Amino acid sequence: MQQPSENSNEWDAVWINAHLATMESTPENPLGLFRDGAVAVKDGRIVWVGPMSDLRNQSGLEHAQVHDCKSKWLTPGLIDSHTHLVYAGNRAKEFARRLAGESYAEIAASGGGIMSTVSATRAASEDALIEQTMPRLERLMGEGVTTIEIKSGYGLDTKNELKMLRVARRLGEWQKVRIRTSFLAAHALPPEFSGRADDYITHICEEMLPAAVEEGLVDAVDGFCEHLAFSNAQMRRVFEAARRHKLPVKLHAEQLSNQHGAELVAEFGGLSADHIEYLDEAGVKAMAAAGTVGTLLPAAFYFLRETQKPPIDLMREHGVAMAVATDSNPGTAPIETLLLTLNMASTCFGLTISEALLGVTRHAAKALGAEEQLGSLTIGKVADFAVWNVSDLAELPYRIGANPLSSRVYAGQRT
Ligand code: NIG
Ligand code: FE
């Protein structure tokens, strides 16, 4: 059991009579489950975690606001570690085309795909983007999500990439949610650079990224390494630029083919390789050695009706931590629910209940480089919780379309 920290004398609040999933894993108890516990909070951080039987001896209890969980399950706030939440319009018409037989790659090659969202997003003001994104954000928050990663990548020029990132930052200021931004200018080739992909990469490295960094808008640098986007050699140049700015990297890797993107991310000590349906053992080994997280995006797999599954067994064997995220975006994953994504991770990819839940808590925090702050009920970490009206946490991945959230706590405050 964890010991109280020295300055825990006066707690602000305590959640009592809770069954806890601390996410502090042991081999026998991967979710760190224990029943009949309590969590205390001061200044937005966790200051005590322990069994109810130890609570009455705690001096901090005296002035604390008490929240009785009445035997509900309490987990860390959920983390959606890969989204493209900020965009304008939608691509329902392309869905209809795909149903009529065209592939995602064919639609992209004919000027649709990412480029159609780029046109809509470039035309939208910051306020319009906020207005369109807010309902998606609120829906995720309504499922106990307290941290969300949001990428740029539908602007593809300095003005519009910065606009998207500013919107992401503003959402985090307006709502009780932590936003981590990823700079994804290397998502698709904009029409201005048609036939000149290398020049666009130079422009990203020399103009766009420095401008975004200058405004404090970038927490990580991302890219799309694929035959219909950017090559391994081009992504290397972007990662070298990221390194010059001391920014961590991550990558859309091996989604539709194996471009050895995972090895590239690992070489740069990157946070995560995402999608990874075509990842091979060399990539898995490189990720394991670098501590790079494998981020699974089952909604994109499902929506594109892919058949090639990520190498889950190899990642288990080599000890690669797996995160699970929505990939919420208008083209390949028009999804606004992390709970349904958990179900897909288990149903489509065979994740265990524990793997799925770690994928949206502790391992998602690691995928954001925030494992010191987020993702588990650990003294010193931020007090972001979700309280669930379930008798067993397996209900979270199990139920389809249900939302058993009872309450949500952000930085120690009920929201
Ligand atoms: O994560 N793979 C590339 N990017 C997105 C799709 C973006 C889009 O089609 O708009 C993804 O699947
Ligand atoms: Fe994505």
GROMACS .gro file of C-alpha atoms and ligand atoms in nm:
model
  428
    1MET     CA    1   0.000   0.000   0.000
    2GLN     CA    2   0.119   0.352  -0.074
    3GLN     CA    3   0.231   0.572   0.213
    4PRO     CA    4   0.092   0.920   0.267
    5SER     CA    5   0.314   1.202   0.148
    6GLU     CA    6   0.450   1.448   0.405
    7ASN     CA    7   0.231   1.744   0.317
    8SER     CA    8  -0.093   1.544   0.313
    9ASN     CA    9  -0.211   1.685   0.646
   10GLU     CA   10  -0.497   1.889   0.507
   11TRP     CA   11  -0.680   1.718   0.226
   12ASP     CA   12  -0.915   1.914   0.000
   13ALA     CA   13  -1.136   1.618  -0.078
   14VAL     CA   14  -1.159   1.243  -0.045
   15TRP     CA   15  -1.348   0.982  -0.248
   16ILE     CA   16  -1.454   0.703  -0.011
   17ASN     CA   17  -1.616   0.359  -0.037
   18ALA     CA   18  -1.472   0.311  -0.384
   19HIS     CA   19  -1.347  -0.001  -0.556
   20LEU     CA   20  -1.021   0.117  -0.707
   21ALA     CA   21  -0.840   0.033  -1.029
   22THR     CA   22  -0.508   0.202  -0.955
   23MET     CA   23  -0.348   0.080  -1.282
   24GLU     CA   24  -0.034   0.007  -1.080
   25SER     CA   25   0.020  -0.330  -1.237
   26THR     CA   26   0.163  -0.646  -1.091
   27PRO     CA   27   0.173  -0.973  -1.287
   28GLU     CA   28  -0.114  -1.113  -1.076
   29ASN     CA   29  -0.314  -0.792  -1.072
   30PRO     CA   30  -0.253  -0.598  -1.395
   31LEU     CA   31  -0.509  -0.328  -1.317
   32GLY     CA   32  -0.401  -0.285  -0.954
   33LEU     CA   33  -0.756  -0.357  -0.838
   34PHE     CA   34  -0.857  -0.335  -0.478
   35ARG     CA   35  -1.195  -0.313  -0.319
   36ASP     CA   36  -1.319  -0.079  -0.048
   37GLY     CA   37  -1.064   0.194  -0.084
   38ALA     CA   38  -1.036   0.572  -0.077
   39VAL     CA   39  -0.841   0.838  -0.267
   40ALA     CA   40  -0.754   1.178  -0.120
   41VAL     CA   41  -0.674   1.493  -0.312
   42LYS     CA   42  -0.499   1.822  -0.241
   43ASP     CA   43  -0.426   2.103  -0.486
   44GLY     CA   44  -0.546   1.889  -0.774
   45ARG     CA   45  -0.311   1.600  -0.698
   46ILE     CA   46  -0.347   1.261  -0.535
   47VAL     CA   47  -0.204   1.268  -0.181
   48TRP     CA   48  -0.328   0.940  -0.037
   49VAL     CA   49  -0.459   0.608  -0.168
   50GLY     CA   50  -0.551   0.330   0.069
   51PRO     CA   51  -0.808   0.093   0.214
   52MET     CA   52  -1.115   0.228   0.395
   53SER     CA   53  -0.994   0.049   0.709
   54ASP     CA   54  -0.693   0.287   0.722
   55LEU     CA   55  -0.888   0.602   0.649
   56ARG     CA   56  -0.997   0.702   0.995
   57ASN     CA   57  -0.634   0.727   1.114
   58GLN     CA   58  -0.554   0.990   0.853
   59SER     CA   59  -0.519   1.341   0.991
   60GLY     CA   60  -0.588   1.501   0.652
   61LEU     CA   61  -0.946   1.379   0.665
   62GLU     CA   62  -1.071   1.639   0.914
   63HIS     CA   63  -1.160   1.926   0.678
   64ALA     CA   64  -1.186   1.730   0.356
   65GLN     CA   65  -1.495   1.734   0.141
   66VAL     CA   66  -1.619   1.374   0.135
   67HIS     CA   67  -1.758   1.206  -0.178
   68ASP     CA   68  -1.917   0.868  -0.110
   69CYS     CA   69  -1.875   0.638  -0.412
   70LYS     CA   70  -2.114   0.377  -0.261
   71SER     CA   71  -1.906   0.086  -0.389
   72LYS     CA   72  -1.876   0.211  -0.745
   73TRP     CA   73  -1.552   0.155  -0.937
   74LEU     CA   74  -1.309   0.446  -0.960
   75THR     CA   75  -1.041   0.456  -1.231
   76PRO     CA   76  -0.800   0.723  -1.348
   77GLY     CA   77  -0.964   0.962  -1.597
   78LEU     CA   78  -0.954   0.808  -1.943
   79ILE     CA   79  -0.697   0.927  -2.197
   80ASP     CA   80  -0.762   0.937  -2.572
   81SER     CA   81  -0.404   0.950  -2.698
   82HIS     CA   82  -0.463   0.982  -3.075
   83THR     CA   83  -0.732   1.206  -3.230
   84HIS     CA   84  -0.783   1.441  -3.519
   85LEU     CA   85  -1.071   1.606  -3.333
   86VAL     CA   86  -1.036   1.954  -3.486
   87TYR     CA   87  -1.169   1.966  -3.843
   88ALA     CA   88  -1.452   2.116  -4.046
   89GLY     CA   89  -1.725   1.935  -4.236
   90ASN     CA   90  -1.754   1.560  -4.273
   91ARG     CA   91  -1.696   1.291  -4.535
   92ALA     CA   92  -2.026   1.103  -4.534
   93LYS     CA   93  -2.034   1.120  -4.915
   94GLU     CA   94  -1.700   0.937  -4.931
   95PHE     CA   95  -1.843   0.670  -4.704
   96ALA     CA   96  -2.114   0.620  -4.965
   97ARG     CA   97  -1.845   0.591  -5.236
   98ARG     CA   98  -1.657   0.334  -5.034
   99LEU     CA   99  -1.977   0.136  -4.986
  100ALA     CA  100  -2.012   0.139  -5.365
  101GLY     CA  101  -1.670  -0.022  -5.397
  102GLU     CA  102  -1.401   0.249  -5.408
  103SER     CA  103  -1.112   0.211  -5.164
  104TYR     CA  104  -0.978   0.473  -4.920
  105ALA     CA  105  -0.658   0.496  -5.127
  106GLU     CA  106  -0.852   0.540  -5.454
  107ILE     CA  107  -1.066   0.818  -5.307
  108ALA     CA  108  -0.753   0.991  -5.175
  109ALA     CA  109  -0.583   0.959  -5.517
  110SER     CA  110  -0.884   1.124  -5.687
  111GLY     CA  111  -0.852   1.439  -5.474
  112GLY     CA  112  -1.090   1.333  -5.196
  113GLY     CA  113  -0.981   1.188  -4.866
  114ILE     CA  114  -0.767   1.406  -4.644
  115MET     CA  115  -0.765   1.684  -4.909
  116SER     CA  116  -1.140   1.733  -4.893
  117THR     CA  117  -1.117   1.793  -4.517
  118VAL     CA  118  -0.821   2.024  -4.579
  119SER     CA  119  -1.037   2.242  -4.808
  120ALA     CA  120  -1.317   2.261  -4.551
  121THR     CA  121  -1.079   2.326  -4.262
  122ARG     CA  122  -0.887   2.599  -4.446
  123ALA     CA  123  -1.218   2.774  -4.517
  124ALA     CA  124  -1.330   2.764  -4.151
  125SER     CA  125  -1.251   3.035  -3.895
  126GLU     CA  126  -1.110   2.950  -3.552
  127ASP     CA  127  -1.452   3.010  -3.401
  128ALA     CA  128  -1.622   2.788  -3.657
  129LEU     CA  129  -1.372   2.510  -3.585
  130ILE     CA  130  -1.435   2.545  -3.212
  131GLU     CA  131  -1.808   2.529  -3.267
  132GLN     CA  132  -1.780   2.213  -3.478
  133THR     CA  133  -1.529   2.042  -3.252
  134MET     CA  134  -1.692   2.118  -2.916
  135PRO     CA  135  -1.972   1.857  -2.941
  136ARG     CA  136  -1.716   1.587  -3.024
  137LEU     CA  137  -1.500   1.694  -2.732
  138GLU     CA  138  -1.796   1.703  -2.493
  139ARG     CA  139  -1.905   1.357  -2.598
  140LEU     CA  140  -1.563   1.215  -2.515
  141MET     CA  141  -1.553   1.406  -2.187
  142GLY     CA  142  -1.898   1.264  -2.108
  143GLU     CA  143  -1.740   0.919  -2.105
  144GLY     CA  144  -1.486   1.007  -1.838
  145VAL     CA  145  -1.210   1.122  -2.074
  146THR     CA  146  -0.991   1.382  -1.902
  147THR     CA  147  -0.695   1.401  -2.143
  148ILE     CA  148  -0.712   1.417  -2.522
  149GLU     CA  149  -0.439   1.440  -2.781
  150ILE     CA  150  -0.536   1.653  -3.082
  151LYS     CA  151  -0.340   1.673  -3.406
  152SER     CA  152  -0.317   1.936  -3.674
  153GLY     CA  153  -0.287   1.801  -4.028
  154TYR     CA  154  -0.587   1.945  -4.211
  155GLY     CA  155  -0.428   2.286  -4.267
  156LEU     CA  156  -0.107   2.190  -4.448
  157ASP     CA  157   0.017   2.548  -4.461
  158THR     CA  158   0.157   2.762  -4.183
  159LYS     CA  159  -0.151   2.975  -4.131
  160ASN     CA  160  -0.396   2.686  -4.116
  161GLU     CA  161  -0.182   2.440  -3.922
  162LEU     CA  162  -0.130   2.707  -3.655
  163LYS     CA  163  -0.502   2.784  -3.663
  164MET     CA  164  -0.586   2.421  -3.587
  165LEU     CA  165  -0.334   2.403  -3.303
  166ARG     CA  166  -0.461   2.729  -3.154
  167VAL     CA  167  -0.812   2.587  -3.159
  168ALA     CA  168  -0.688   2.277  -2.978
  169ARG     CA  169  -0.521   2.491  -2.711
  170ARG     CA  170  -0.831   2.710  -2.672
  171LEU     CA  171  -1.050   2.403  -2.622
  172GLY     CA  172  -0.826   2.302  -2.334
  173GLU     CA  173  -0.858   2.649  -2.181
  174TRP     CA  174  -1.237   2.655  -2.207
  175GLN     CA  175  -1.314   2.301  -2.101
  176LYS     CA  176  -1.205   2.096  -1.803
  177VAL     CA  177  -0.988   1.867  -2.011
  178ARG     CA  178  -0.613   1.835  -2.073
  179ILE     CA  179  -0.520   1.877  -2.437
  180ARG     CA  180  -0.188   1.759  -2.580
  181THR     CA  181  -0.115   1.883  -2.931
  182SER     CA  182   0.068   1.705  -3.210
  183PHE     CA  183   0.200   1.888  -3.516
  184LEU     CA  184   0.098   1.681  -3.820
  185ALA     CA  185   0.186   1.895  -4.120
  186ALA     CA  186   0.335   1.580  -4.277
  187HIS     CA  187  -0.013   1.429  -4.315
  188ALA     CA  188  -0.070   1.481  -4.689
  189LEU     CA  189   0.086   1.678  -4.972
  190PRO     CA  190  -0.096   2.009  -5.019
  191PRO     CA  191  -0.186   2.109  -5.380
  192GLU     CA  192   0.060   2.402  -5.370
  193PHE     CA  193   0.344   2.148  -5.353
  194SER     CA  194   0.204   1.897  -5.601
  195GLY     CA  195   0.488   1.683  -5.736
  196ARG     CA  196   0.733   1.846  -5.491
  197ALA     CA  197   0.702   1.641  -5.174
  198ASP     CA  198   1.067   1.697  -5.075
  199ASP     CA  199   1.020   2.073  -5.103
  200TYR     CA  200   0.713   2.050  -4.880
  201ILE     CA  201   0.918   1.859  -4.621
  202THR     CA  202   1.179   2.136  -4.636
  203HIS     CA  203   0.902   2.392  -4.588
  204ILE     CA  204   0.770   2.198  -4.286
  205CYS     CA  205   1.114   2.178  -4.128
  206GLU     CA  206   1.225   2.535  -4.199
  207GLU     CA  207   0.903   2.738  -4.183
  208MET     CA  208   0.599   2.565  -4.044
  209LEU     CA  209   0.740   2.379  -3.744
  210PRO     CA  210   0.952   2.673  -3.620
  211ALA     CA  211   0.645   2.901  -3.645
  212ALA     CA  212   0.427   2.658  -3.450
  213VAL     CA  213   0.697   2.605  -3.187
  214GLU     CA  214   0.749   2.979  -3.155
  215GLU     CA  215   0.383   3.016  -3.057
  216GLY     CA  216   0.410   2.735  -2.803
  217LEU     CA  217   0.160   2.522  -2.992
  218VAL     CA  218   0.345   2.192  -3.024
  219ASP     CA  219   0.378   1.913  -2.767
  220ALA     CA  220   0.488   1.643  -3.017
  221VAL     CA  221   0.559   1.596  -3.388
  222ASP     CA  222   0.366   1.337  -3.590
  223GLY     CA  223   0.354   1.224  -3.953
  224PHE     CA  224   0.189   0.982  -4.196
  225CYS     CA  225   0.446   0.741  -4.333
  226GLU     CA  226   0.270   0.558  -4.616
  227HIS     CA  227   0.291   0.514  -4.992
  228LEU     CA  228   0.002   0.760  -5.030
  229ALA     CA  229   0.165   1.012  -4.795
  230PHE     CA  230   0.537   1.048  -4.701
  231SER     CA  231   0.831   0.812  -4.727
  232ASN     CA  232   1.050   0.688  -4.446
  233ALA     CA  233   1.334   0.916  -4.568
  234GLN     CA  234   1.101   1.219  -4.571
  235MET     CA  235   0.974   1.144  -4.222
  236ARG     CA  236   1.333   1.114  -4.102
  237ARG     CA  237   1.390   1.475  -4.206
  238VAL     CA  238   1.083   1.586  -4.013
  239PHE     CA  239   1.199   1.394  -3.706
  240GLU     CA  240   1.543   1.552  -3.730
  241ALA     CA  241   1.374   1.893  -3.725
  242ALA     CA  242   1.169   1.783  -3.423
  243ARG     CA  243   1.488   1.681  -3.249
  244ARG     CA  244   1.640   2.025  -3.309
  245HIS     CA  245   1.338   2.168  -3.122
  246LYS     CA  246   1.371   1.900  -2.851
  247LEU     CA  247   1.022   1.771  -2.932
  248PRO     CA  248   0.917   1.406  -2.901
  249VAL     CA  249   0.798   1.225  -3.213
  250LYS     CA  250   0.528   0.973  -3.302
  251LEU     CA  251   0.404   0.834  -3.632
  252HIS     CA  252   0.111   0.694  -3.829
  253ALA     CA  253   0.308   0.382  -3.919
  254GLU     CA  254   0.244   0.058  -4.107
  255GLN     CA  255  -0.128   0.129  -4.148
  256LEU     CA  256  -0.170   0.015  -4.508
  257SER     CA  257   0.177  -0.125  -4.581
  258ASN     CA  258   0.511  -0.177  -4.406
  259GLN     CA  259   0.731   0.130  -4.457
  260HIS     CA  260   0.949   0.053  -4.149
  261GLY     CA  261   0.809   0.362  -3.985
  262ALA     CA  262   0.801   0.195  -3.644
  263GLU     CA  263   1.177   0.139  -3.661
  264LEU     CA  264   1.222   0.502  -3.754
  265VAL     CA  265   1.017   0.625  -3.455
  266ALA     CA  266   1.206   0.389  -3.228
  267GLU     CA  267   1.539   0.516  -3.358
  268PHE     CA  268   1.433   0.865  -3.247
  269GLY     CA  269   1.324   0.733  -2.907
  270GLY     CA  270   0.968   0.820  -3.010
  271LEU     CA  271   0.655   0.810  -2.798
  272SER     CA  272   0.442   0.583  -3.014
  273ALA     CA  273   0.390   0.409  -3.346
  274ASP     CA  274   0.021   0.421  -3.431
  275HIS     CA  275  -0.210   0.193  -3.639
  276ILE     CA  276   0.070  -0.067  -3.697
  277GLU     CA  277  -0.143  -0.326  -3.875
  278TYR     CA  278   0.153  -0.416  -4.102
  279LEU     CA  279   0.417  -0.398  -3.826
  280ASP     CA  280   0.671  -0.684  -3.839
  281GLU     CA  281   0.892  -0.843  -3.575
  282ALA     CA  282   1.190  -0.617  -3.649
  283GLY     CA  283   0.964  -0.318  -3.583
  284VAL     CA  284   0.827  -0.471  -3.265
  285LYS     CA  285   1.178  -0.541  -3.137
  286ALA     CA  286   1.291  -0.187  -3.215
  287MET     CA  287   0.988  -0.047  -3.031
  288ALA     CA  288   1.049  -0.271  -2.731
  289ALA     CA  289   1.412  -0.159  -2.708
  290ALA     CA  290   1.317   0.210  -2.732
  291GLY     CA  291   1.013   0.192  -2.500
  292THR     CA  292   0.792   0.313  -2.787
  293VAL     CA  293   0.420   0.246  -2.729
  294GLY     CA  294   0.213   0.064  -2.991
  295THR     CA  295  -0.109   0.264  -3.032
  296LEU     CA  296  -0.401   0.059  -3.161
  297LEU     CA  297  -0.675   0.236  -3.354
  298PRO     CA  298  -0.942  -0.028  -3.402
  299ALA     CA  299  -1.211   0.215  -3.520
  300ALA     CA  300  -1.006   0.297  -3.833
  301PHE     CA  301  -0.947  -0.075  -3.890
  302TYR     CA  302  -1.319  -0.139  -3.853
  303PHE     CA  303  -1.438   0.154  -4.063
  304LEU     CA  304  -1.198   0.076  -4.351
  305ARG     CA  305  -1.297  -0.291  -4.324
  306GLU     CA  306  -0.930  -0.388  -4.301
  307THR     CA  307  -0.837  -0.750  -4.250
  308GLN     CA  308  -0.470  -0.728  -4.154
  309LYS     CA  309  -0.452  -0.710  -3.773
  310PRO     CA  310  -0.169  -0.557  -3.569
  311PRO     CA  311   0.078  -0.817  -3.433
  312ILE     CA  312  -0.067  -0.826  -3.081
  313ASP     CA  313   0.105  -1.152  -2.982
  314LEU     CA  314   0.445  -1.022  -3.090
  315MET     CA  315   0.394  -0.703  -2.889
  316ARG     CA  316   0.297  -0.910  -2.584
  317GLU     CA  317   0.597  -1.137  -2.631
  318HIS     CA  318   0.841  -0.845  -2.655
  319GLY     CA  319   0.674  -0.637  -2.384
  320VAL     CA  320   0.560  -0.342  -2.599
  321ALA     CA  321   0.302  -0.136  -2.410
  322MET     CA  322  -0.020  -0.099  -2.608
  323ALA     CA  323  -0.241   0.210  -2.604
  324VAL     CA  324  -0.595   0.223  -2.743
  325ALA     CA  325  -0.731   0.543  -2.898
  326THR     CA  326  -1.024   0.658  -3.111
  327ASP     CA  327  -0.829   0.820  -3.400
  328SER     CA  328  -1.146   1.033  -3.421
  329ASN     CA  329  -1.131   1.185  -3.771
  330PRO     CA  330  -1.373   1.243  -4.060
  331GLY     CA  331  -1.213   0.999  -4.306
  332THR     CA  332  -1.122   0.672  -4.139
  333ALA     CA  333  -1.276   0.689  -3.793
  334PRO     CA  334  -1.578   0.919  -3.753
  335ILE     CA  335  -1.613   0.801  -3.395
  336GLU     CA  336  -1.671   1.001  -3.078
  337THR     CA  337  -1.666   0.725  -2.820
  338LEU     CA  338  -1.363   0.579  -2.646
  339LEU     CA  339  -1.578   0.319  -2.468
  340LEU     CA  340  -1.693   0.166  -2.797
  341THR     CA  341  -1.329   0.179  -2.911
  342LEU     CA  342  -1.241  -0.038  -2.610
  343ASN     CA  343  -1.497  -0.292  -2.726
  344MET     CA  344  -1.347  -0.286  -3.076
  345ALA     CA  345  -0.994  -0.332  -2.938
  346SER     CA  346  -1.108  -0.649  -2.764
  347THR     CA  347  -1.346  -0.776  -3.033
  348CYS     CA  348  -1.136  -0.695  -3.342
  349PHE     CA  349  -0.782  -0.731  -3.203
  350GLY     CA  350  -0.830  -0.970  -2.911
  351LEU     CA  351  -0.710  -0.744  -2.632
  352THR     CA  352  -0.783  -0.870  -2.283
  353ILE     CA  353  -0.997  -0.654  -2.057
  354SER     CA  354  -0.683  -0.549  -1.868
  355GLU     CA  355  -0.491  -0.462  -2.185
  356ALA     CA  356  -0.784  -0.257  -2.315
  357LEU     CA  357  -0.822  -0.061  -1.990
  358LEU     CA  358  -0.445  -0.003  -1.951
  359GLY     CA  359  -0.456   0.117  -2.313
  360VAL     CA  360  -0.674   0.414  -2.220
  361THR     CA  361  -0.502   0.490  -1.889
  362ARG     CA  362  -0.143   0.410  -1.799
  363HIS     CA  363  -0.023   0.309  -2.144
  364ALA     CA  364  -0.204   0.603  -2.306
  365ALA     CA  365  -0.022   0.834  -2.062
  366LYS     CA  366   0.306   0.676  -2.170
  367ALA     CA  367   0.211   0.731  -2.534
  368LEU     CA  368   0.183   1.101  -2.450
  369GLY     CA  369   0.509   1.109  -2.255
  370ALA     CA  370   0.302   1.193  -1.947
  371GLU     CA  371   0.337   0.879  -1.740
  372GLU     CA  372   0.485   1.076  -1.449
  373GLN     CA  373   0.168   1.287  -1.426
  374LEU     CA  374  -0.124   1.084  -1.557
  375GLY     CA  375  -0.272   0.741  -1.606
  376SER     CA  376  -0.273   0.580  -1.261
  377LEU     CA  377  -0.397   0.640  -0.906
  378THR     CA  378  -0.054   0.716  -0.769
  379ILE     CA  379   0.047   0.968  -0.505
  380GLY     CA  380   0.175   1.283  -0.675
  381LYS     CA  381  -0.014   1.232  -1.002
  382VAL     CA  382  -0.298   1.460  -1.106
  383ALA     CA  383  -0.636   1.383  -0.955
  384ASP     CA  384  -0.828   1.300  -1.274
  385PHE     CA  385  -1.082   1.024  -1.207
  386ALA     CA  386  -1.380   0.852  -1.358
  387VAL     CA  387  -1.635   0.685  -1.130
  388TRP     CA  388  -1.832   0.405  -1.295
  389ASN     CA  389  -2.172   0.264  -1.225
  390VAL     CA  390  -2.068  -0.095  -1.297
  391SER     CA  391  -2.022  -0.401  -1.079
  392ASP     CA  392  -1.720  -0.519  -1.280
  393LEU     CA  393  -1.482  -0.308  -1.492
  394ALA     CA  394  -1.511  -0.567  -1.770
  395GLU     CA  395  -1.842  -0.393  -1.841
  396LEU     CA  396  -1.653  -0.097  -1.989
  397PRO     CA  397  -1.519  -0.286  -2.294
  398TYR     CA  398  -1.811  -0.530  -2.290
  399ARG     CA  399  -2.111  -0.303  -2.329
  400ILE     CA  400  -2.180  -0.160  -2.675
  401GLY     CA  401  -2.320   0.190  -2.687
  402ALA     CA  402  -2.372   0.221  -2.311
  403ASN     CA  403  -2.221   0.493  -2.095
  404PRO     CA  404  -2.204   0.387  -1.731
  405LEU     CA  405  -2.010   0.697  -1.616
  406SER     CA  406  -2.135   0.810  -1.276
  407SER     CA  407  -1.908   1.110  -1.221
  408ARG     CA  408  -1.596   1.270  -1.357
  409VAL     CA  409  -1.322   1.443  -1.160
  410TYR     CA  410  -1.075   1.681  -1.323
  411ALA     CA  411  -0.776   1.805  -1.120
  412GLY     CA  412  -0.955   1.715  -0.799
  413GLN     CA  413  -1.283   1.888  -0.893
  414ARG     CA  414  -1.607   1.713  -0.979
  415THR     CA  415  -1.714   1.828  -1.326
  416NIG     O1  416  -0.529   0.831  -3.868
  416NIG     N1  417  -0.380   0.776  -4.149
  416NIG     C1  418  -0.385   0.896  -4.168
  416NIG     N2  419  -0.461   0.982  -4.106
  416NIG     C2  420  -0.588   0.958  -4.052
  416NIG     C3  421  -0.694   0.967  -4.154
  416NIG     C4  422  -0.722   1.104  -4.187
  416NIG     C5  423  -0.830   1.124  -4.287
  416NIG     O2  424  -0.864   1.037  -4.370
  416NIG     O3  425  -0.885   1.234  -4.280
  416NIG     C6  426  -0.590   0.830  -3.973
  416NIG     O4  427  -0.649   0.728  -4.010
  417FE      FE  428  -0.469   0.926  -3.709
   0.00000   0.00000   0.00000
